[in-house]
Amino acid sequence: MAVATLSTGMVGPSMGLAFWDSLPIIVVTNLISCLLPGFFATFGLTGLRMTTFSRFSFGYWGNFLVVVFSMVSTTGCVTAGTGAAHFDGFAVETPTGEAGAARALSFIAVIFSFAVSWTNCAADYNVRMPINTVKWKLFLATYVGICLPAILVQTLGAAIYSGAQGNPSWEEAYKTYGVGGPLALALKPAGGFGKFLMALAGLSSIPNNIPNNYSFALHAMNAGPWAARVPRIAFVTVGFGVAIIVGCLASLSFESSLQTFLSIIGYWTIIHIVFVLEEHIIFRKCRWDFYDLDTWSEPALLPFGWGAMGAFCFGFVGAALGMNVSWYTSPIGGLIGNGANIGLELTLGFSALAFPVLRGLEVSP
């Protein structure tokens, strides 16, 4: 159980969704979105990590976008657990009409982004597995390992936030101590064992960020031949330092900055997924023998990346038209209730339409 996952479940009630409205969103969205990291985990059997494999769709030079945004994603994950202390208000109600739809869409975007963020590194942990590993078993293990804990802990987060509604002691504990306040009160009847569980919850941020630090170094080493010569521990140390700084700043009061930051991570991940999938399905015909994996480090034998870079820009145009954060309501997102975050859906549509066209122009004689 990680505090970041607990905090993610609290987002729905903090937006005004009742617990019984938040619960189906948590369950259904996770069941669907976790299919993506489960599928991409099987790509590790190629022997290439996700950031490296992306060169076949983004191109050698276009892949620098993958490197930069993947590094940002791994350093930003630590901030997810710091934002919960700054959720304002306890007005939890059953959503109705356009206002309810806007809240539901925004919460779906949060849960979806949390789950699919694993896609950027899901393949990294399987590159040394035997090539004859059964793919469906690898997919199932990854899917269950991400989906089940996310549903359980996010549901607990939604329950804790909803439980604070109308309970003065829980509400005061939450305002004073953030996530840990009502969690401690909930575990208080367990006595010493409850304190032990609180200690484990507090320490959960350490193992939860080990994969982030590990993947940060792997992403950075794809920046070029020079980066591959840098000791991995140096990148791990830098990534850890940046994550601590960002996390401390976010824990102060920068809720709007945090919301924007995590939204961008979600938009980026959608673009990454779309490009790799469309390259694999449309241009490689789902055939692994259509990839010359030995050329992964040869710029002259890989695409330049013009198609991916152009489609990347189109994807973020979609995000700008659909996003809804504290300081900006997009033209289209603002049409739904008081503003809904539909940036993910528009990013998906824009990038999915643009990439086949621009990539096709790039590969045409």
CSV table of C-alpha atoms in Angstrom, one decimal:
chain,number,residue,atom,x,y,z
A,1,MET,CA,0.0,0.0,0.0
A,2,ALA,CA,1.6,3.3,-1.1
A,3,VAL,CA,0.5,6.8,0.0
A,4,ALA,CA,0.5,7.9,-3.7
A,5,THR,CA,-2.1,5.3,-4.6
A,6,LEU,CA,-4.2,6.1,-1.6
A,7,SER,CA,-4.1,9.8,-2.5
A,8,THR,CA,-5.2,9.0,-6.0
A,9,GLY,CA,-8.4,7.4,-4.8
A,10,MET,CA,-9.2,10.5,-2.7
A,11,VAL,CA,-9.3,12.6,-5.8
A,12,GLY,CA,-12.9,11.5,-6.7
A,13,PRO,CA,-14.5,12.5,-3.4
A,14,SER,CA,-12.5,15.7,-3.3
A,15,MET,CA,-14.1,16.6,-6.6
A,16,GLY,CA,-17.5,16.1,-5.0
A,17,LEU,CA,-18.2,12.5,-6.1
A,18,ALA,CA,-19.8,10.3,-3.5
A,19,PHE,CA,-18.0,7.1,-2.5
A,20,TRP,CA,-20.5,4.9,-4.4
A,21,ASP,CA,-19.9,7.0,-7.5
A,22,SER,CA,-16.2,6.9,-7.1
A,23,LEU,CA,-16.0,3.1,-6.6
A,24,PRO,CA,-17.2,2.0,-10.1
A,25,ILE,CA,-15.0,4.5,-11.7
A,26,ILE,CA,-12.0,3.2,-9.8
A,27,VAL,CA,-12.8,-0.5,-10.6
A,28,VAL,CA,-13.8,-0.2,-14.2
A,29,THR,CA,-11.1,2.3,-15.2
A,30,ASN,CA,-8.4,0.2,-13.7
A,31,LEU,CA,-9.7,-3.0,-15.2
A,32,ILE,CA,-9.5,-1.4,-18.7
A,33,SER,CA,-6.4,0.8,-18.4
A,34,CYS,CA,-4.1,-1.8,-16.8
A,35,LEU,CA,-4.5,-3.8,-20.0
A,36,LEU,CA,-2.0,-1.5,-21.6
A,37,PRO,CA,1.0,-1.9,-19.3
A,38,GLY,CA,0.2,-5.6,-19.2
A,39,PHE,CA,0.5,-5.8,-23.0
A,40,PHE,CA,3.6,-3.7,-23.3
A,41,ALA,CA,5.3,-5.7,-20.6
A,42,THR,CA,5.7,-8.5,-23.2
A,43,PHE,CA,7.8,-6.2,-25.4
A,44,GLY,CA,10.6,-6.7,-22.9
A,45,LEU,CA,11.2,-10.1,-24.4
A,46,THR,CA,12.8,-8.4,-27.4
A,47,GLY,CA,15.7,-7.6,-25.1
A,48,LEU,CA,15.1,-3.8,-25.4
A,49,ARG,CA,13.7,-1.6,-22.7
A,50,MET,CA,10.7,0.6,-23.6
A,51,THR,CA,12.6,3.8,-24.1
A,52,THR,CA,15.0,2.0,-26.4
A,53,PHE,CA,12.3,0.1,-28.3
A,54,SER,CA,10.4,3.4,-29.0
A,55,ARG,CA,13.2,4.4,-31.4
A,56,PHE,CA,11.5,2.2,-34.0
A,57,SER,CA,8.4,4.4,-34.0
A,58,PHE,CA,9.7,7.8,-32.8
A,59,GLY,CA,13.0,7.6,-34.7
A,60,TYR,CA,16.5,8.0,-33.4
A,61,TRP,CA,16.2,11.8,-32.9
A,62,GLY,CA,12.5,11.9,-32.2
A,63,ASN,CA,13.1,9.5,-29.4
A,64,PHE,CA,14.7,12.3,-27.3
A,65,LEU,CA,11.1,13.3,-26.6
A,66,VAL,CA,10.6,9.9,-25.1
A,67,VAL,CA,13.7,10.2,-23.0
A,68,VAL,CA,12.8,13.6,-21.6
A,69,PHE,CA,9.2,13.0,-20.9
A,70,SER,CA,9.9,9.5,-19.4
A,71,MET,CA,12.4,11.0,-17.1
A,72,VAL,CA,9.9,13.7,-16.1
A,73,SER,CA,7.3,11.0,-15.4
A,74,THR,CA,9.5,9.0,-13.1
A,75,THR,CA,10.6,12.1,-11.1
A,76,GLY,CA,7.0,13.3,-10.9
A,77,CYS,CA,5.5,10.1,-9.5
A,78,VAL,CA,6.8,11.0,-6.0
A,79,THR,CA,4.7,14.2,-6.0
A,80,ALA,CA,1.5,12.2,-6.4
A,81,GLY,CA,1.4,11.4,-2.7
A,82,THR,CA,2.0,15.0,-1.6
A,83,GLY,CA,-1.0,16.6,-3.3
A,84,ALA,CA,-3.6,14.9,-1.2
A,85,ALA,CA,-2.9,17.1,1.8
A,86,HIS,CA,-4.1,20.1,-0.2
A,87,PHE,CA,-7.5,18.9,-1.5
A,88,ASP,CA,-9.9,21.5,-0.4
A,89,GLY,CA,-13.4,21.0,1.1
A,90,PHE,CA,-15.4,18.0,2.1
A,91,ALA,CA,-18.5,18.6,0.0
A,92,VAL,CA,-19.3,15.0,-1.1
A,93,GLU,CA,-22.6,14.6,-3.0
A,94,THR,CA,-24.2,12.5,-5.7
A,95,PRO,CA,-23.3,14.1,-9.1
A,96,THR,CA,-26.1,14.9,-11.5
A,97,GLY,CA,-26.4,16.4,-14.9
A,98,GLU,CA,-23.4,18.0,-16.7
A,99,ALA,CA,-21.7,18.9,-13.5
A,100,GLY,CA,-21.7,15.3,-12.4
A,101,ALA,CA,-20.5,14.2,-15.8
A,102,ALA,CA,-17.6,16.7,-15.7
A,103,ARG,CA,-16.5,15.4,-12.3
A,104,ALA,CA,-16.7,11.8,-13.4
A,105,LEU,CA,-14.7,12.5,-16.6
A,106,SER,CA,-12.0,14.3,-14.6
A,107,PHE,CA,-11.7,11.5,-12.1
A,108,ILE,CA,-11.6,8.9,-14.9
A,109,ALA,CA,-8.7,10.8,-16.4
A,110,VAL,CA,-6.8,10.7,-13.0
A,111,ILE,CA,-7.3,7.0,-12.5
A,112,PHE,CA,-6.4,6.2,-16.1
A,113,SER,CA,-3.3,8.3,-16.1
A,114,PHE,CA,-2.1,6.6,-12.8
A,115,ALA,CA,-2.5,3.1,-14.3
A,116,VAL,CA,-1.1,3.7,-17.8
A,117,SER,CA,2.0,5.5,-16.5
A,118,TRP,CA,3.5,2.1,-15.9
A,119,THR,CA,3.5,1.6,-19.7
A,120,ASN,CA,6.6,3.8,-20.0
A,121,CYS,CA,8.7,1.2,-18.1
A,122,ALA,CA,6.7,-2.0,-18.0
A,123,ALA,CA,9.0,-3.7,-20.4
A,124,ASP,CA,12.1,-2.7,-18.5
A,125,TYR,CA,11.8,-5.4,-15.9
A,126,ASN,CA,11.5,-8.3,-18.4
A,127,VAL,CA,14.5,-7.8,-20.7
A,128,ARG,CA,16.5,-10.6,-19.2
A,129,MET,CA,13.7,-13.2,-19.2
A,130,PRO,CA,14.0,-16.1,-21.6
A,131,ILE,CA,12.8,-15.4,-25.1
A,132,ASN,CA,10.5,-18.4,-24.9
A,133,THR,CA,8.6,-17.0,-21.9
A,134,VAL,CA,4.9,-17.5,-22.4
A,135,LYS,CA,3.6,-14.0,-23.2
A,136,TRP,CA,0.1,-14.5,-21.8
A,137,LYS,CA,1.5,-15.5,-18.4
A,138,LEU,CA,3.8,-12.4,-18.4
A,139,PHE,CA,0.8,-10.2,-19.4
A,140,LEU,CA,-1.4,-11.7,-16.7
A,141,ALA,CA,1.2,-11.4,-14.0
A,142,THR,CA,1.8,-7.7,-14.9
A,143,TYR,CA,-2.0,-7.0,-15.2
A,144,VAL,CA,-3.0,-8.5,-11.9
A,145,GLY,CA,0.1,-7.0,-10.1
A,146,ILE,CA,-0.8,-3.5,-11.1
A,147,CYS,CA,-4.6,-3.7,-11.3
A,148,LEU,CA,-5.6,-5.5,-8.1
A,149,PRO,CA,-3.5,-3.4,-5.6
A,150,ALA,CA,-4.5,-0.2,-7.4
A,151,ILE,CA,-8.2,-1.0,-7.0
A,152,LEU,CA,-8.0,-2.0,-3.4
A,153,VAL,CA,-5.8,0.9,-2.2
A,154,GLN,CA,-7.6,3.6,-4.3
A,155,THR,CA,-10.9,2.3,-2.9
A,156,LEU,CA,-9.6,2.7,0.6
A,157,GLY,CA,-8.5,6.2,-0.2
A,158,ALA,CA,-12.0,7.1,-1.5
A,159,ALA,CA,-13.5,5.6,1.6
A,160,ILE,CA,-11.2,7.5,4.0
A,161,TYR,CA,-12.0,10.8,2.3
A,162,SER,CA,-15.7,10.1,2.2
A,163,GLY,CA,-15.6,8.9,5.8
A,164,ALA,CA,-14.2,12.3,6.9
A,165,GLN,CA,-17.4,13.9,5.7
A,166,GLY,CA,-19.5,14.8,8.7
A,167,ASN,CA,-17.0,13.4,11.2
A,168,PRO,CA,-15.3,16.4,12.9
A,169,SER,CA,-12.4,14.5,14.4
A,170,TRP,CA,-11.6,12.8,11.0
A,171,GLU,CA,-12.0,16.1,9.2
A,172,GLU,CA,-9.7,17.9,11.6
A,173,ALA,CA,-7.1,15.1,11.4
A,174,TYR,CA,-7.1,15.3,7.6
A,175,LYS,CA,-6.7,19.1,7.6
A,176,THR,CA,-3.9,18.9,10.1
A,177,TYR,CA,-2.0,15.8,9.0
A,178,GLY,CA,-3.2,15.0,5.5
A,179,VAL,CA,-3.7,11.4,4.4
A,180,GLY,CA,-2.1,10.0,7.6
A,181,GLY,CA,-4.6,11.7,10.0
A,182,PRO,CA,-7.8,9.8,9.2
A,183,LEU,CA,-5.8,6.7,8.4
A,184,ALA,CA,-4.4,6.7,11.9
A,185,LEU,CA,-7.8,7.2,13.4
A,186,ALA,CA,-9.2,4.3,11.4
A,187,LEU,CA,-6.4,2.0,12.6
A,188,LYS,CA,-6.5,3.3,16.2
A,189,PRO,CA,-8.8,0.5,17.5
A,190,ALA,CA,-6.2,-2.0,16.4
A,191,GLY,CA,-3.8,-0.7,19.1
A,192,GLY,CA,-0.1,-1.5,18.7
A,193,PHE,CA,-0.8,-3.4,15.5
A,194,GLY,CA,-2.5,-0.3,14.0
A,195,LYS,CA,0.7,1.7,14.8
A,196,PHE,CA,2.7,-0.9,13.1
A,197,LEU,CA,0.6,-0.6,10.0
A,198,MET,CA,0.9,3.2,10.1
A,199,ALA,CA,4.7,2.8,10.2
A,200,LEU,CA,4.5,0.5,7.2
A,201,ALA,CA,2.3,3.0,5.3
A,202,GLY,CA,4.8,5.8,6.1
A,203,LEU,CA,7.7,3.7,4.8
A,204,SER,CA,5.8,2.6,1.7
A,205,SER,CA,7.0,5.6,-0.3
A,206,ILE,CA,10.6,4.2,-0.2
A,207,PRO,CA,10.0,0.9,-2.0
A,208,ASN,CA,7.3,2.6,-4.1
A,209,ASN,CA,9.9,4.9,-5.7
A,210,ILE,CA,12.6,2.3,-6.2
A,211,PRO,CA,11.2,1.4,-9.6
A,212,ASN,CA,11.0,5.1,-10.5
A,213,ASN,CA,14.7,5.7,-9.7
A,214,TYR,CA,15.7,2.6,-11.5
A,215,SER,CA,13.8,3.5,-14.7
A,216,PHE,CA,15.0,7.1,-14.5
A,217,ALA,CA,18.5,5.9,-15.1
A,218,LEU,CA,17.5,3.6,-17.9
A,219,HIS,CA,15.6,6.5,-19.6
A,220,ALA,CA,18.6,8.8,-19.2
A,221,MET,CA,21.0,6.3,-20.7
A,222,ASN,CA,19.1,6.5,-24.0
A,223,ALA,CA,19.9,10.2,-24.4
A,224,GLY,CA,22.9,9.2,-26.6
A,225,PRO,CA,26.1,7.2,-26.7
A,226,TRP,CA,27.7,9.6,-24.1
A,227,ALA,CA,24.9,8.8,-21.6
A,228,ALA,CA,25.6,5.1,-21.9
A,229,ARG,CA,29.1,5.7,-20.6
A,230,VAL,CA,27.8,7.5,-17.4
A,231,PRO,CA,27.6,5.2,-14.4
A,232,ARG,CA,24.0,4.2,-13.7
A,233,ILE,CA,24.3,5.2,-10.1
A,234,ALA,CA,25.0,8.8,-11.1
A,235,PHE,CA,21.7,9.0,-12.9
A,236,VAL,CA,19.9,7.3,-10.0
A,237,THR,CA,21.3,9.8,-7.6
A,238,VAL,CA,20.4,12.8,-9.7
A,239,GLY,CA,16.8,11.4,-10.3
A,240,PHE,CA,16.4,10.8,-6.6
A,241,GLY,CA,17.5,14.3,-5.7
A,242,VAL,CA,15.2,15.9,-8.3
A,243,ALA,CA,12.3,13.8,-7.1
A,244,ILE,CA,12.8,14.9,-3.5
A,245,ILE,CA,13.0,18.6,-4.4
A,246,VAL,CA,9.9,18.4,-6.6
A,247,GLY,CA,8.1,16.4,-3.9
A,248,CYS,CA,9.0,18.9,-1.1
A,249,LEU,CA,7.8,21.9,-3.3
A,250,ALA,CA,4.6,20.2,-4.1
A,251,SER,CA,3.9,19.4,-0.5
A,252,LEU,CA,4.0,23.1,0.4
A,253,SER,CA,1.0,24.5,-1.5
A,254,PHE,CA,1.5,24.0,-5.3
A,255,GLU,CA,-1.6,22.1,-5.9
A,256,SER,CA,-2.3,23.8,-9.2
A,257,SER,CA,1.2,23.1,-10.4
A,258,LEU,CA,1.0,19.5,-9.3
A,259,GLN,CA,-2.3,19.0,-11.1
A,260,THR,CA,-0.9,20.5,-14.3
A,261,PHE,CA,2.3,18.4,-14.0
A,262,LEU,CA,0.5,15.1,-13.6
A,263,SER,CA,-1.9,16.0,-16.4
A,264,ILE,CA,1.0,16.5,-18.8
A,265,ILE,CA,2.4,13.1,-17.8
A,266,GLY,CA,-1.0,11.5,-18.7
A,267,TYR,CA,-1.1,13.2,-22.0
A,268,TRP,CA,2.4,12.2,-22.8
A,269,THR,CA,1.8,8.6,-21.9
A,270,ILE,CA,-1.2,8.4,-24.2
A,271,ILE,CA,1.0,9.7,-27.1
A,272,HIS,CA,3.7,7.2,-26.3
A,273,ILE,CA,1.2,4.3,-26.3
A,274,VAL,CA,-0.5,5.4,-29.5
A,275,PHE,CA,2.7,5.8,-31.5
A,276,VAL,CA,4.3,2.4,-30.5
A,277,LEU,CA,1.0,0.6,-31.0
A,278,GLU,CA,0.3,2.1,-34.4
A,279,GLU,CA,3.8,1.5,-35.6
A,280,HIS,CA,3.5,-2.2,-34.5
A,281,ILE,CA,0.1,-2.7,-36.0
A,282,ILE,CA,0.0,-0.6,-39.1
A,283,PHE,CA,3.6,-0.4,-40.3
A,284,ARG,CA,5.1,-3.6,-38.8
A,285,LYS,CA,1.9,-5.7,-39.3
A,286,CYS,CA,2.3,-7.1,-35.8
A,287,ARG,CA,5.3,-9.1,-37.0
A,288,TRP,CA,8.5,-9.1,-34.9
A,289,ASP,CA,10.5,-10.1,-38.0
A,290,PHE,CA,9.7,-6.7,-39.5
A,291,TYR,CA,11.9,-5.2,-36.8
A,292,ASP,CA,15.7,-5.3,-37.2
A,293,LEU,CA,16.4,-5.1,-33.4
A,294,ASP,CA,20.1,-5.1,-33.9
A,295,THR,CA,19.9,-1.6,-35.4
A,296,TRP,CA,18.6,0.0,-32.2
A,297,SER,CA,21.7,2.1,-31.8
A,298,GLU,CA,22.3,3.0,-35.4
A,299,PRO,CA,20.9,6.5,-36.4
A,300,ALA,CA,21.5,5.8,-40.1
A,301,LEU,CA,19.3,2.7,-40.0
A,302,LEU,CA,16.5,4.1,-37.9
A,303,PRO,CA,13.8,6.6,-38.8
A,304,PHE,CA,14.8,10.2,-38.2
A,305,GLY,CA,11.5,10.9,-36.4
A,306,TRP,CA,9.9,13.7,-38.3
A,307,GLY,CA,6.6,11.9,-38.4
A,308,ALA,CA,6.5,11.2,-34.7
A,309,MET,CA,7.6,14.7,-33.8
A,310,GLY,CA,4.9,16.2,-36.0
A,311,ALA,CA,2.2,13.9,-34.6
A,312,PHE,CA,3.5,14.6,-31.1
A,313,CYS,CA,2.6,18.3,-31.6
A,314,PHE,CA,-0.8,17.4,-32.9
A,315,GLY,CA,-1.4,15.3,-29.8
A,316,PHE,CA,-0.6,18.2,-27.4
A,317,VAL,CA,-2.9,20.4,-29.5
A,318,GLY,CA,-5.7,18.0,-28.5
A,319,ALA,CA,-4.6,18.2,-24.9
A,320,ALA,CA,-4.8,22.0,-25.0
A,321,LEU,CA,-8.3,21.9,-26.4
A,322,GLY,CA,-9.6,19.4,-23.7
A,323,MET,CA,-7.7,19.9,-20.5
A,324,ASN,CA,-9.1,21.5,-17.4
A,325,VAL,CA,-6.8,22.5,-14.5
A,326,SER,CA,-7.1,25.2,-11.8
A,327,TRP,CA,-5.6,27.9,-14.0
A,328,TYR,CA,-6.9,27.0,-17.4
A,329,THR,CA,-10.2,25.6,-18.8
A,330,SER,CA,-10.0,24.6,-22.4
A,331,PRO,CA,-12.5,25.6,-25.0
A,332,ILE,CA,-14.0,22.1,-25.4
A,333,GLY,CA,-13.6,20.9,-21.8
A,334,GLY,CA,-15.3,24.1,-20.6
A,335,LEU,CA,-18.5,23.1,-22.5
A,336,ILE,CA,-19.1,20.2,-20.0
A,337,GLY,CA,-20.6,21.4,-16.7
A,338,ASN,CA,-18.2,23.6,-14.9
A,339,GLY,CA,-15.3,22.2,-16.9
A,340,ALA,CA,-14.2,18.6,-17.5
A,341,ASN,CA,-10.8,17.2,-18.2
A,342,ILE,CA,-11.2,15.5,-21.5
A,343,GLY,CA,-7.6,16.2,-22.6
A,344,LEU,CA,-6.8,12.5,-22.6
A,345,GLU,CA,-9.6,11.6,-25.0
A,346,LEU,CA,-8.6,14.5,-27.4
A,347,THR,CA,-4.9,13.7,-27.1
A,348,LEU,CA,-5.7,10.1,-28.1
A,349,GLY,CA,-7.8,11.2,-31.1
A,350,PHE,CA,-5.5,13.8,-32.4
A,351,SER,CA,-2.3,11.7,-32.1
A,352,ALA,CA,-3.9,8.5,-33.4
A,353,LEU,CA,-5.1,10.3,-36.6
A,354,ALA,CA,-1.9,12.3,-37.2
A,355,PHE,CA,0.8,9.6,-36.6
A,356,PRO,CA,-0.2,7.2,-39.4
A,357,VAL,CA,-0.4,10.0,-42.0
A,358,LEU,CA,2.9,11.7,-41.0
A,359,ARG,CA,4.7,8.4,-40.4
A,360,GLY,CA,3.5,7.2,-43.7
A,361,LEU,CA,4.9,10.2,-45.4
A,362,GLU,CA,8.2,9.7,-43.7
A,363,VAL,CA,8.6,6.1,-44.8
A,364,SER,CA,7.3,6.7,-48.4
A,365,PRO,CA,10.0,6.6,-51.1
